[in-house]
Structures are given as structure tokens and as C-alpha cells.
PDB file of C-alpha atoms in Angstrom:
ATOM      1  CA  UNK A 225     212.771   8.231  97.564  1.00 89.00           C
ATOM      2  CA  UNK A 226     210.133   5.446  98.220  1.00 93.00           C
ATOM      3  CA  UNK A 227     208.827   4.041 101.645  1.00 95.00           C
ATOM      4  CA  UNK A 228     207.361   0.814 102.360  1.00 95.00           C
ATOM      5  CA  UNK A 229     206.085  -0.618 105.735  1.00 97.00           C
ATOM      6  CA  UNK A 230     206.444  -4.318 106.150  1.00 96.00           C
ATOM      7  CA  UNK A 231     206.699  -7.157 108.964  1.00 97.00           C
ATOM      8  CA  UNK A 232     209.443  -9.498 109.681  1.00 96.00           C
ATOM      9  CA  UNK A 233     207.874 -12.641 111.229  1.00 94.00           C
ATOM     10  CA  UNK A 234     209.337 -15.660 113.136  1.00 88.00           C
ATOM     11  CA  UNK A 235     209.006 -17.576 115.963  1.00 86.00           C
ATOM     12  CA  UNK A 236     207.649 -15.519 118.844  1.00 85.00           C
ATOM     13  CA  UNK A 237     208.069 -12.187 117.236  1.00 92.00           C
ATOM     14  CA  UNK A 238     206.679  -9.688 114.251  1.00 95.00           C
ATOM     15  CA  UNK A 239     209.038  -7.327 113.791  1.00 97.00           C
ATOM     16  CA  UNK A 240     207.416  -3.840 112.417  1.00 97.00           C
ATOM     17  CA  UNK A 241     209.838  -2.683 109.658  1.00 98.00           C
ATOM     18  CA  UNK A 242     210.264   0.003 107.188  1.00 98.00           C
ATOM     19  CA  UNK A 243     212.228   0.148 103.892  1.00 98.00           C
ATOM     20  CA  UNK A 244     213.452   3.289 102.152  1.00 97.00           C
ATOM     21  CA  UNK A 245     214.418   2.788  98.595  1.00 96.00           C
ATOM     22  CA  UNK A 246     214.729   4.338  94.952  1.00 93.00           C
ATOM     23  CA  UNK A 247     214.292   1.128  92.772  1.00 91.00           C
ATOM     24  CA  UNK A 248     213.626  -2.073  94.806  1.00 90.00           C
ATOM     25  CA  UNK A 249     214.844  -3.946  91.715  1.00 89.00           C
ATOM     26  CA  UNK A 250     218.045  -2.288  91.857  1.00 91.00           C
ATOM     27  CA  UNK A 251     218.790  -2.925  95.449  1.00 94.00           C
ATOM     28  CA  UNK A 252     222.517  -4.455  95.920  1.00 95.00           C
ATOM     29  CA  UNK A 253     223.386  -3.147  99.495  1.00 96.00           C
ATOM     30  CA  UNK A 254     221.565  -2.026 102.496  1.00 97.00           C
ATOM     31  CA  UNK A 255     221.966  -0.477 105.749  1.00 98.00           C
ATOM     32  CA  UNK A 256     220.179  -1.547 108.804  1.00 98.00           C
ATOM     33  CA  UNK A 257     219.318   1.492 110.970  1.00 98.00           C
ATOM     34  CA  UNK A 258     219.084   0.625 114.994  1.00 98.00           C
ATOM     35  CA  UNK A 259     217.120   3.590 116.807  1.00 96.00           C
ATOM     36  CA  UNK A 260     217.767   4.663 120.407  1.00 94.00           C
ATOM     37  CA  UNK A 261     215.878   4.144 123.678  1.00 92.00           C
ATOM     38  CA  UNK A 262     212.230   5.299 122.985  1.00 90.00           C
ATOM     39  CA  UNK A 263     212.858   5.558 119.358  1.00 92.00           C
ATOM     40  CA  UNK A 264     210.929   3.961 116.752  1.00 94.00           C
ATOM     41  CA  UNK A 265     211.254   2.965 112.905  1.00 96.00           C
ATOM     42  CA  UNK A 266     209.845   6.268 111.475  1.00 95.00           C
ATOM     43  CA  UNK A 267     212.291   8.422 113.075  1.00 93.00           C
ATOM     44  CA  UNK A 268     213.436  11.663 111.423  1.00 94.00           C
ATOM     45  CA  UNK A 269     217.240  10.667 111.587  1.00 95.00           C
ATOM     46  CA  UNK A 270     216.818   7.648 109.657  1.00 96.00           C
ATOM     47  CA  UNK A 271     214.820   9.383 107.238  1.00 96.00           C
ATOM     48  CA  UNK A 272     217.429  12.134 106.736  1.00 96.00           C
ATOM     49  CA  UNK A 273     219.992   9.434 106.355  1.00 97.00           C
ATOM     50  CA  UNK A 274     218.206   7.517 103.941  1.00 97.00           C
ATOM     51  CA  UNK A 275     217.383  10.410 101.681  1.00 96.00           C
ATOM     52  CA  UNK A 276     221.121  11.445 101.644  1.00 95.00           C
ATOM     53  CA  UNK A 277     222.061   8.142 100.832  1.00 95.00           C
ATOM     54  CA  UNK A 278     219.475   7.496  98.152  1.00 95.00           C
ATOM     55  CA  UNK A 279     219.962  10.722  96.266  1.00 92.00           C
ATOM     56  CA  UNK A 280     223.336   9.461  95.345  1.00 90.00           C
ATOM     57  CA  UNK A 281     222.977   5.734  95.432  1.00 93.00           C
ATOM     58  CA  UNK A 282     220.240   4.177  93.531  1.00 92.00           C
ATOM     59  CA  UNK A 283     221.368   0.733  94.445  1.00 94.00           C
ATOM     60  CA  UNK A 284     221.043   1.294  98.275  1.00 96.00           C
ATOM     61  CA  UNK A 285     218.512   0.797 100.773  1.00 97.00           C
ATOM     62  CA  UNK A 286     217.948   1.618 104.379  1.00 98.00           C
ATOM     63  CA  UNK A 287     215.925  -0.589 106.655  1.00 98.00           C
ATOM     64  CA  UNK A 288     214.586   0.669 110.125  1.00 98.00           C
ATOM     65  CA  UNK A 289     212.536  -1.409 112.606  1.00 98.00           C
ATOM     66  CA  UNK A 290     210.742  -1.081 115.890  1.00 97.00           C
ATOM     67  CA  UNK A 291     212.803  -2.590 118.855  1.00 96.00           C
ATOM     68  CA  UNK A 292     210.963  -4.842 121.057  1.00 95.00           C
ATOM     69  CA  UNK A 293     208.362  -2.719 123.233  1.00 93.00           C
ATOM     70  CA  UNK A 294     209.041   0.370 120.966  1.00 94.00           C
ATOM     71  CA  UNK A 295     206.886   1.977 118.295  1.00 92.00           C
ATOM     72  CA  UNK A 296     204.267  -0.433 117.159  1.00 94.00           C
ATOM     73  CA  UNK A 297     205.759  -3.574 118.533  1.00 94.00           C
ATOM     74  CA  UNK A 298     203.472  -5.507 120.785  1.00 92.00           C
ATOM     75  CA  UNK A 299     206.022  -7.162 123.227  1.00 91.00           C
ATOM     76  CA  UNK A 300     205.407  -6.031 126.670  1.00 87.00           C
ATOM     77  CA  UNK A 301     208.425  -7.036 128.646  1.00 88.00           C
ATOM     78  CA  UNK A 302     211.746  -5.544 127.318  1.00 92.00           C
ATOM     79  CA  UNK A 303     214.545  -8.160 127.133  1.00 94.00           C
ATOM     80  CA  UNK A 304     218.026  -7.682 125.904  1.00 95.00           C
ATOM     81  CA  UNK A 305     217.853 -11.203 124.304  1.00 95.00           C
ATOM     82  CA  UNK A 306     214.869  -9.972 122.287  1.00 96.00           C
ATOM     83  CA  UNK A 307     216.687  -6.833 121.304  1.00 97.00           C
ATOM     84  CA  UNK A 308     219.420  -9.020 119.893  1.00 97.00           C
ATOM     85  CA  UNK A 309     217.150 -11.738 118.063  1.00 97.00           C
ATOM     86  CA  UNK A 310     215.401  -8.662 116.317  1.00 97.00           C
ATOM     87  CA  UNK A 311     218.926  -7.302 114.998  1.00 98.00           C
ATOM     88  CA  UNK A 312     219.791 -10.843 113.932  1.00 97.00           C
ATOM     89  CA  UNK A 313     216.443 -11.301 112.257  1.00 97.00           C
ATOM     90  CA  UNK A 314     216.408  -8.115 110.192  1.00 97.00           C
ATOM     91  CA  UNK A 315     220.083  -8.599 109.037  1.00 97.00           C
ATOM     92  CA  UNK A 316     219.069 -12.115 107.741  1.00 96.00           C
ATOM     93  CA  UNK A 317     215.945 -10.898 106.054  1.00 96.00           C
ATOM     94  CA  UNK A 318     217.883  -8.105 104.387  1.00 96.00           C
ATOM     95  CA  UNK A 319     220.330 -10.479 103.095  1.00 95.00           C
ATOM     96  CA  UNK A 320     218.077 -12.819 101.867  1.00 95.00           C
ATOM     97  CA  UNK A 321     215.397 -10.707 100.324  1.00 94.00           C
ATOM     98  CA  UNK A 322     217.866  -8.500  98.386  1.00 94.00           C
ATOM     99  CA  UNK A 323     220.373 -11.430  97.876  1.00 93.00           C
ATOM    100  CA  UNK A 324     223.445  -9.487  99.041  1.00 94.00           C
ATOM    101  CA  UNK A 325     226.140  -9.794 101.480  1.00 92.00           C
ATOM    102  CA  UNK A 326     226.639  -5.966 101.507  1.00 94.00           C
ATOM    103  CA  UNK A 327     224.688  -5.306 104.818  1.00 97.00           C
ATOM    104  CA  UNK A 328     225.708  -2.516 107.029  1.00 98.00           C
ATOM    105  CA  UNK A 329     224.496  -0.971 110.340  1.00 98.00           C
ATOM    106  CA  UNK A 330     223.900   2.326 111.550  1.00 98.00           C
ATOM    107  CA  UNK A 331     222.892   2.673 115.115  1.00 98.00           C
ATOM    108  CA  UNK A 332     222.423   5.388 117.774  1.00 97.00           C
ATOM    109  CA  UNK A 333     222.568   5.510 121.429  1.00 96.00           C
ATOM    110  CA  UNK A 334     220.930   2.492 122.876  1.00 96.00           C
ATOM    111  CA  UNK A 335     220.912   1.163 119.598  1.00 97.00           C
ATOM    112  CA  UNK A 336     224.729   1.259 119.625  1.00 98.00           C
ATOM    113  CA  UNK A 337     224.688  -0.500 122.755  1.00 98.00           C
ATOM    114  CA  UNK A 338     222.676  -3.267 121.256  1.00 98.00           C
ATOM    115  CA  UNK A 339     224.746  -3.526 118.075  1.00 98.00           C
ATOM    116  CA  UNK A 340     227.896  -4.065 120.173  1.00 98.00           C
ATOM    117  CA  UNK A 341     226.251  -6.291 122.392  1.00 97.00           C
ATOM    118  CA  UNK A 342     225.093  -8.565 119.531  1.00 97.00           C
ATOM    119  CA  UNK A 343     228.405  -8.552 117.782  1.00 97.00           C
ATOM    120  CA  UNK A 344     230.086  -9.547 121.066  1.00 97.00           C
ATOM    121  CA  UNK A 345     227.904 -12.540 121.331  1.00 96.00           C
ATOM    122  CA  UNK A 346     227.395 -13.798 117.983  1.00 96.00           C
ATOM    123  CA  UNK A 347     229.944 -12.005 115.450  1.00 95.00           C
ATOM    124  CA  UNK A 348     229.625  -9.484 113.113  1.00 96.00           C
ATOM    125  CA  UNK A 349     227.322 -10.059 110.387  1.00 96.00           C
ATOM    126  CA  UNK A 350     227.957  -6.519 108.982  1.00 97.00           C
ATOM    127  CA  UNK A 351     230.273  -5.266 106.299  1.00 96.00           C
ATOM    128  CA  UNK A 352     230.883  -1.991 108.254  1.00 98.00           C
ATOM    129  CA  UNK A 353     229.298  -0.520 111.468  1.00 98.00           C
ATOM    130  CA  UNK A 354     228.478   3.357 112.132  1.00 98.00           C
ATOM    131  CA  UNK A 355     227.824   4.303 115.890  1.00 98.00           C
ATOM    132  CA  UNK A 356     226.333   7.665 116.731  1.00 98.00           C
ATOM    133  CA  UNK A 357     226.684   8.505 120.485  1.00 97.00           C
ATOM    134  CA  UNK A 358     226.651   4.987 121.569  1.00 98.00           C
ATOM    135  CA  UNK A 359     225.431   4.302 125.183  1.00 96.00           C
ATOM    136  CA  UNK A 360     228.580   1.920 125.964  1.00 96.00           C
ATOM    137  CA  UNK A 361     227.550   2.669 129.465  1.00 95.00           C
ATOM    138  CA  UNK A 362     223.990   2.074 129.101  1.00 95.00           C
ATOM    139  CA  UNK A 363     223.305   1.149 132.669  1.00 93.00           C
ATOM    140  CA  UNK A 364     224.428   4.491 134.049  1.00 92.00           C
ATOM    141  CA  UNK A 365     222.696   6.442 131.200  1.00 91.00           C
ATOM    142  CA  UNK A 366     219.491   4.615 131.964  1.00 90.00           C
ATOM    143  CA  UNK A 367     219.764   4.841 135.751  1.00 86.00           C
ATOM    144  CA  UNK A 368     221.280   8.374 135.860  1.00 84.00           C
ATOM    145  CA  UNK A 369     220.327  10.498 132.884  1.00 82.00           C
ATOM    146  CA  UNK A 370     216.836   8.976 131.496  1.00 85.00           C
ATOM    147  CA  UNK A 371     215.200   7.882 134.932  1.00 84.00           C
ATOM    148  CA  UNK A 372     214.049  10.058 137.698  1.00 84.00           C
ATOM    149  CA  UNK A 373     214.562   9.544 141.303  1.00 86.00           C
ATOM    150  CA  UNK A 374     210.880   8.417 141.657  1.00 85.00           C
ATOM    151  CA  UNK A 375     211.412   5.939 138.832  1.00 86.00           C
ATOM    152  CA  UNK A 376     214.594   4.448 140.521  1.00 83.00           C
ATOM    153  CA  UNK A 377     212.935   4.029 143.805  1.00 84.00           C
ATOM    154  CA  UNK A 378     209.946   2.324 142.113  1.00 85.00           C
ATOM    155  CA  UNK A 379     212.380  -0.143 140.415  1.00 84.00           C
ATOM    156  CA  UNK A 380     214.056  -0.604 143.977  1.00 81.00           C
ATOM    157  CA  UNK A 381     210.888  -1.904 145.165  1.00 85.00           C
ATOM    158  CA  UNK A 382     210.570  -4.329 142.156  1.00 84.00           C
ATOM    159  CA  UNK A 383     207.750  -2.428 140.385  1.00 85.00           C
ATOM    160  CA  UNK A 384     207.701  -1.713 136.511  1.00 84.00           C
ATOM    161  CA  UNK A 385     208.265   1.786 135.420  1.00 85.00           C
ATOM    162  CA  UNK A 386     207.545   3.789 132.211  1.00 83.00           C
ATOM    163  CA  UNK A 387     210.623   5.697 131.451  1.00 83.00           C
ATOM    164  CA  UNK A 388     212.011   7.483 128.456  1.00 75.00           C
ATOM    165  CA  UNK A 389     211.530  10.687 126.363  1.00 70.00           C
ATOM    166  CA  UNK A 390     208.917  11.265 123.683  1.00 66.00           C
ATOM    167  CA  UNK A 391     207.822   7.726 124.149  1.00 74.00           C
ATOM    168  CA  UNK A 392     207.626   5.798 127.636  1.00 81.00           C
ATOM    169  CA  UNK A 393     209.131   2.455 127.677  1.00 88.00           C
ATOM    170  CA  UNK A 394     208.250  -0.140 130.545  1.00 87.00           C
ATOM    171  CA  UNK A 395     211.213  -1.482 132.029  1.00 89.00           C
ATOM    172  CA  UNK A 396     211.712  -4.104 134.977  1.00 89.00           C
ATOM    173  CA  UNK A 397     214.560  -4.212 137.701  1.00 88.00           C
ATOM    174  CA  UNK A 398     215.524  -7.196 135.884  1.00 89.00           C
ATOM    175  CA  UNK A 399     216.199  -5.241 132.716  1.00 91.00           C
ATOM    176  CA  UNK A 400     218.138  -2.703 134.845  1.00 89.00           C
ATOM    177  CA  UNK A 401     220.090  -5.602 136.396  1.00 90.00           C
ATOM    178  CA  UNK A 402     220.871  -7.334 133.172  1.00 92.00           C
ATOM    179  CA  UNK A 403     222.083  -4.005 131.667  1.00 92.00           C
ATOM    180  CA  UNK A 404     224.416  -3.697 134.635  1.00 92.00           C
ATOM    181  CA  UNK A 405     225.894  -7.182 134.190  1.00 93.00           C
ATOM    182  CA  UNK A 406     226.482  -6.613 130.225  1.00 93.00           C
ATOM    183  CA  UNK A 407     229.011  -3.780 130.568  1.00 94.00           C
ATOM    184  CA  UNK A 408     230.115  -3.282 127.131  1.00 95.00           C
ATOM    185  CA  UNK A 409     233.230  -1.672 128.367  1.00 95.00           C
ATOM    186  CA  UNK A 410     234.689  -4.761 129.870  1.00 95.00           C
ATOM    187  CA  UNK A 411     234.494  -6.692 126.253  1.00 96.00           C
ATOM    188  CA  UNK A 412     237.258  -6.680 123.750  1.00 96.00           C
ATOM    189  CA  UNK A 413     236.477  -5.527 120.488  1.00 97.00           C
ATOM    190  CA  UNK A 414     239.462  -5.489 118.555  1.00 97.00           C
ATOM    191  CA  UNK A 415     238.528  -8.281 116.517  1.00 95.00           C
ATOM    192  CA  UNK A 416     236.112  -5.789 115.010  1.00 97.00           C
ATOM    193  CA  UNK A 417     237.750  -2.630 115.021  1.00 96.00           C
ATOM    194  CA  UNK A 418     238.534  -2.006 111.532  1.00 96.00           C
ATOM    195  CA  UNK A 419     235.040  -2.223 110.463  1.00 97.00           C
ATOM    196  CA  UNK A 420     233.507   0.314 113.128  1.00 98.00           C
ATOM    197  CA  UNK A 421     233.422   3.897 113.326  1.00 98.00           C
ATOM    198  CA  UNK A 422     232.144   5.944 116.351  1.00 98.00           C
ATOM    199  CA  UNK A 423     230.716   9.590 116.117  1.00 98.00           C
ATOM    200  CA  UNK A 424     230.035  11.703 119.107  1.00 98.00           C
ATOM    201  CA  UNK A 425     228.872  15.216 119.809  1.00 97.00           C
ATOM    202  CA  UNK A 426     230.967  16.999 122.182  1.00 97.00           C
ATOM    203  CA  UNK A 427     227.819  18.608 123.983  1.00 97.00           C
ATOM    204  CA  UNK A 428     225.966  15.192 124.235  1.00 96.00           C
ATOM    205  CA  UNK A 429     223.786  15.749 127.368  1.00 93.00           C
ATOM    206  CA  UNK A 430     222.711  11.979 127.664  1.00 92.00           C
ATOM    207  CA  UNK A 431     225.633   9.871 126.862  1.00 94.00           C
ATOM    208  CA  UNK A 432     228.942  11.260 128.119  1.00 94.00           C
ATOM    209  CA  UNK A 433     231.269  12.333 125.330  1.00 96.00           C
ATOM    210  CA  UNK A 434     234.404  11.101 127.411  1.00 96.00           C
ATOM    211  CA  UNK A 435     233.022   7.578 127.923  1.00 95.00           C
ATOM    212  CA  UNK A 436     232.523   6.994 124.205  1.00 96.00           C
ATOM    213  CA  UNK A 437     235.935   8.276 123.516  1.00 97.00           C
ATOM    214  CA  UNK A 438     237.676   6.214 126.102  1.00 97.00           C
ATOM    215  CA  UNK A 439     235.923   3.093 124.638  1.00 98.00           C
ATOM    216  CA  UNK A 440     236.936   3.859 121.282  1.00 98.00           C
ATOM    217  CA  UNK A 441     240.429   4.220 122.351  1.00 97.00           C
ATOM    218  CA  UNK A 442     240.479   1.091 124.270  1.00 96.00           C
ATOM    219  CA  UNK A 443     239.529  -1.001 121.228  1.00 98.00           C
ATOM    220  CA  UNK A 444     241.389   0.960 118.779  1.00 97.00           C
ATOM    221  CA  UNK A 445     238.020   2.017 116.908  1.00 98.00           C
ATOM    222  CA  UNK A 446     238.024   5.321 114.564  1.00 98.00           C
ATOM    223  CA  UNK A 447     236.520   8.205 116.515  1.00 98.00           C
ATOM    224  CA  UNK A 448     235.068  11.106 115.039  1.00 98.00           C
ATOM    225  CA  UNK A 449     234.055  14.172 117.302  1.00 98.00           C
ATOM    226  CA  UNK A 450     231.658  16.514 116.082  1.00 97.00           C
ATOM    227  CA  UNK A 451     232.035  19.874 117.959  1.00 96.00           C
ATOM    228  CA  UNK A 452     228.994  21.338 119.671  1.00 96.00           C
ATOM    229  CA  UNK A 453     226.672  18.356 118.653  1.00 97.00           C
ATOM    230  CA  UNK A 454     224.005  17.245 121.411  1.00 96.00           C
ATOM    231  CA  UNK A 455     222.834  13.812 121.707  1.00 94.00           C
ATOM    232  CA  UNK A 456     220.045  14.004 119.140  1.00 93.00           C
ATOM    233  CA  UNK A 457     222.320  16.161 116.892  1.00 95.00           C
ATOM    234  CA  UNK A 458     219.430  18.644 116.409  1.00 94.00           C
ATOM    235  CA  UNK A 459     221.614  20.831 114.372  1.00 96.00           C
ATOM    236  CA  UNK A 460     220.965  19.982 110.765  1.00 95.00           C
ATOM    237  CA  UNK A 461     224.439  20.725 109.912  1.00 96.00           C
ATOM    238  CA  UNK A 462     225.993  18.709 112.138  1.00 96.00           C
ATOM    239  CA  UNK A 463     223.865  15.728 111.510  1.00 97.00           C
ATOM    240  CA  UNK A 464     224.909  16.266 107.993  1.00 96.00           C
ATOM    241  CA  UNK A 465     228.479  16.040 108.939  1.00 96.00           C
ATOM    242  CA  UNK A 466     227.987  12.859 110.939  1.00 97.00           C
ATOM    243  CA  UNK A 467     226.173  11.351 107.745  1.00 96.00           C
ATOM    244  CA  UNK A 468     229.173  12.396 105.586  1.00 96.00           C
ATOM    245  CA  UNK A 469     231.464  10.729 107.707  1.00 96.00           C
ATOM    246  CA  UNK A 470     229.467   7.664 108.110  1.00 97.00           C
ATOM    247  CA  UNK A 471     228.761   7.204 104.411  1.00 96.00           C
ATOM    248  CA  UNK A 472     232.473   7.759 103.609  1.00 95.00           C
ATOM    249  CA  UNK A 473     233.280   5.178 106.115  1.00 97.00           C
ATOM    250  CA  UNK A 474     230.829   2.964 104.344  1.00 96.00           C
ATOM    251  CA  UNK A 475     232.891   3.533 101.275  1.00 90.00           C
ATOM    252  CA  UNK A 476     229.319   3.942  99.382  1.00 85.00           C
TER     253      UNK A 476
END
């Protein structure tokens, strides 16, 4: 498996991206991986997924990228609009660069929320979509599971705060209000349901398992529980189970 870092440039942005591939001339299909809150393009979950896929499919590629304000991205203010712009730009780049319509999405947590937000607003540009532990209730996840009481208090006073896990992300009160206004659970995804799979660990400590299951049932989306898996799928065996489900759903 080979790796290559590159930038996708456009009006007002330069998206730091990474390509996993076996033979760049053989690429006929690609998976766009969208990381979670506080994540980045070099995350281990994306690398493990790419390694699994590329060992069996030399004509495939996996593309990851830093979301706005994440990783090496230079933006200072996190906006949902910018996040959706990045997803669209990466998808367009992959389709143009490799001359293929076989573009798939694999997104986790906040990334799952963003992909759902994107297809709700602009339609689905992907052949199929896999969501692992999608934060369908992202407002509650951020305000109740990720932020501390002190951070919530600071935001209530309209002061930006740095929140997150391994890497802290600066957010504003406006961003939190935008998340609250964009409640994915209130949107209808039946028009996309046949092309989506949701995989969720039963021991997820960040995004409630029941919220994800209810969303899938509400929209007739295929839902696959992974018994005992936490939010990050730290158990390699459980992660591999999720990957196999995803690759099978993609019909690679």
C-alpha cells in the first residue's frame, strides 16, 4: 500500500488530503473517508480500512482529508457550511482525477453527521455510504458528551472554547446553535436509504447506540450492531468486523 499527501485547492480553501493506493494508474473506484470531531486525515481507522481494501482490490483507493479547523487545516472558525464545501470538493476531485463515478463514502461520528447533512442539502454524490457510529444527535453529543460544564458556561457567555479529545477544536456559540438548528433526525432520508448502512457499537460511550438505531429504523436504513464495540472500535477484531460489513455493502 502506498500513501501520498496532496492539497485540493479552491476558492477560499486548501484541503489537506491523503491518498491510499496500490497502483495509481489502476484506480477505478475510491472511498472518501470523513473523520470525526477532533480527528484528522492520518487517523489509524482510515489506514486500517485502506490496508484491508487495497490488499484485495488494486483498482481501489481511499482518500482522507482534514475537515475545517482539524489536522493541518488553516481555517480558524469551524462552520458547517465549510464542512459541507470540503466534502463536495473532495468528492468532485476524486471523480475528476480518477475519471470514475464509483465514489463511495465512509464516515464516522461527526463525519457521519456531516455526510448526512450534505446529502440532505445537495443530494447524494456517492454510490454507497457507510456510517460508523454517526452522531445523528450531534448537538447533544457535543454539548453533553464532549464539552465540560466549564466549556458550556464559557460558550453561554459567547466566548469561544477549545473542546475535543486528542486534539482540541475551537468552537463558537454560533456553531453550537447551528448544530441545534440542523437536527438530522428531523429530516427524511428514505430517498437515500437503500444506499446507506449504519454500523454502531453497543457499548458506544459518546454517541448513544439507541439514537443511531432509532434513526436507522425511522428511515429504513440497514443497521448493523457490533456487540461490545465502543465509540472508537478500539478492539481490532471488532473494527475488522465493521470493515468487512462495509466492504460487503459496497460490493467490492
